[in-house]
Amino acid sequence: FNPELIGYSVLTGPDITQAIIQSKEFKTLYPKARIVWGNVHPSCTPGQTMAEDFIDYIVVGAGETPILQLIDYLERGNPTPDQIAGLVYRDNGQIKINERACELKNLDELPDPAWHLIDVPKYWQVSLNTSRGCPFRCTFCYNSAFHSGYRGDFSAERIISQVQHLQKTYGVKFIRFFEDNFTFNRKRLHRFCELVLEKKIKLKWDCEARADLSEKDVDLMAKAGCVSVGIGVETGSKRLLEFLKKDINQDEMLKSFWNLVRHHILPRIYIMEAVPTETLEDFKATKDLLHTMGDTPYFYMRFVPYPGTPIYYYCIEQGLIKEPSTLADWPHFSFNMATRGNLSQVPTEVVTEAFAEYARTYGLRRVRFMWRYNKGFFLSLVKNPPQFFGAVKELIKNTLPVMFNKNSSSPEIKVEDIRTKKLAETQTGAKS
């Protein structure tokens, strides 16, 4: 193991700590190796991130082309760093930030994921990303900074090709479309569902969507095997929806919600708590909306002002937050916001109790809601043990952390093990 290039995909949050620790360790173990960071956080804070001397390069935005060009430069000296769109680098100690690379509109140009590198049968579900970006203007969403209105899609035919490959090769029966808005391109959505039906593909799937689904959309989705859809409701307050620039109203959200319920598709409702300017009246409006939705199960998310978003700069201007001065400050900032931050006008004790209520009642709400509106769901779980155990695992994963106020994070890579192995290799070489 003697890497020449080590890459990190970095999101804003506690995981930055591990990325920093590992990057420093690898830089010590392999001084000649180049460290490159990419994904949302370094793309939104390239100057501050590149100020760390253990990072050699940053790829801003989509990385397929820039990373290949960077490898060509490291191996052959061409193209030079200043010619690589989307690259952040140093020139005589000065940080240089190139213009971003053009985003792909037609994602069919990309190769399929390297599924052979993963033990696919080990998992009861597989995740697919079939689109990028979102054209809407929600002020809290990373897309406004990371993608800037860009949207790119795989075609429906390409999605079907990937699904058939996963089923034929690995026996996959459940797919989670993991992008931000699977249903945005209605023509693609309808074509995908029609192909599933035409080819008689037996598949269960879920996705994330905007709360503007029509009866036709939902009917096709249900027939094509959709069992659950995540919807970012955020708030029941008309004023707050306008402040967040959701560009949607309660009537549209309720119509989409009940369309899903009638077709036995479980809605996953996302609510944001402690949003800037939120008042007790706004808070109560959200509670009322959830009641109107049949006391549906929901996910209660503490608001975090992510870097580069319009609401992040609003919070700084209003003195609600202080901008982290170094890369190492970001994990603490995000963790504190996600667990204890209250930038709203709602009393902290009310916010705390609301979160505690969510933790106590999520599991019961979900079971009760499904029993009331979709009893067949329980029969389908009995007929499909992997899905049953997967559902139980998901229920536990979504309930226990909030009950005990714990945050999940990615597993740590044991750099110590690599150091020990390298030391052993060095000693062996010395003896020989």
PDB file of C-alpha atoms in Angstrom, residues 13-14 48 50 60 75 125 141 167 230 254 287 300 309 347 354 357 362 421 432:
ATOM      1  CA  GLY A  13     -20.444  18.337  10.197  1.00  0.00           C
ATOM      2  CA  PRO A  14     -18.670  16.221  12.815  1.00  0.00           C
ATOM      3  CA  GLN A  48     -10.601  28.415   4.169  1.00  0.00           C
ATOM      4  CA  MET A  50      -7.203  25.083   1.323  1.00  0.00           C
ATOM      5  CA  VAL A  60     -15.036  22.081  -6.470  1.00  0.00           C
ATOM      6  CA  GLU A  75       1.667  11.438 -13.935  1.00  0.00           C
ATOM      7  CA  GLN A 125     -31.570  -2.403  -0.035  1.00  0.00           C
ATOM      8  CA  CYS A 141     -30.492  23.980   1.099  1.00  0.00           C
ATOM      9  CA  GLN A 167     -31.511  -7.614 -10.008  1.00  0.00           C
ATOM     10  CA  GLY A 230     -39.771  11.589   1.676  1.00  0.00           C
ATOM     11  CA  LEU A 254     -51.721  18.297   1.841  1.00  0.00           C
ATOM     12  CA  LYS A 287     -48.242  21.168  15.059  1.00  0.00           C
ATOM     13  CA  TYR A 300     -37.791  16.407  13.427  1.00  0.00           C
ATOM     14  CA  THR A 309     -26.573  29.129   1.665  1.00  0.00           C
ATOM     15  CA  PRO A 347     -38.496  29.359  23.831  1.00  0.00           C
ATOM     16  CA  ALA A 354     -40.938  19.056  21.086  1.00  0.00           C
ATOM     17  CA  GLU A 357     -41.880  14.205  22.174  1.00  0.00           C
ATOM     18  CA  TYR A 362     -41.941   8.295  16.460  1.00  0.00           C
ATOM     19  CA  LYS A 421       1.631  -2.136   8.984  1.00  0.00           C
ATOM     20  CA  SER A 432      16.433  -8.159   4.311  1.00  0.00           C
TER      21      SER A 432
END
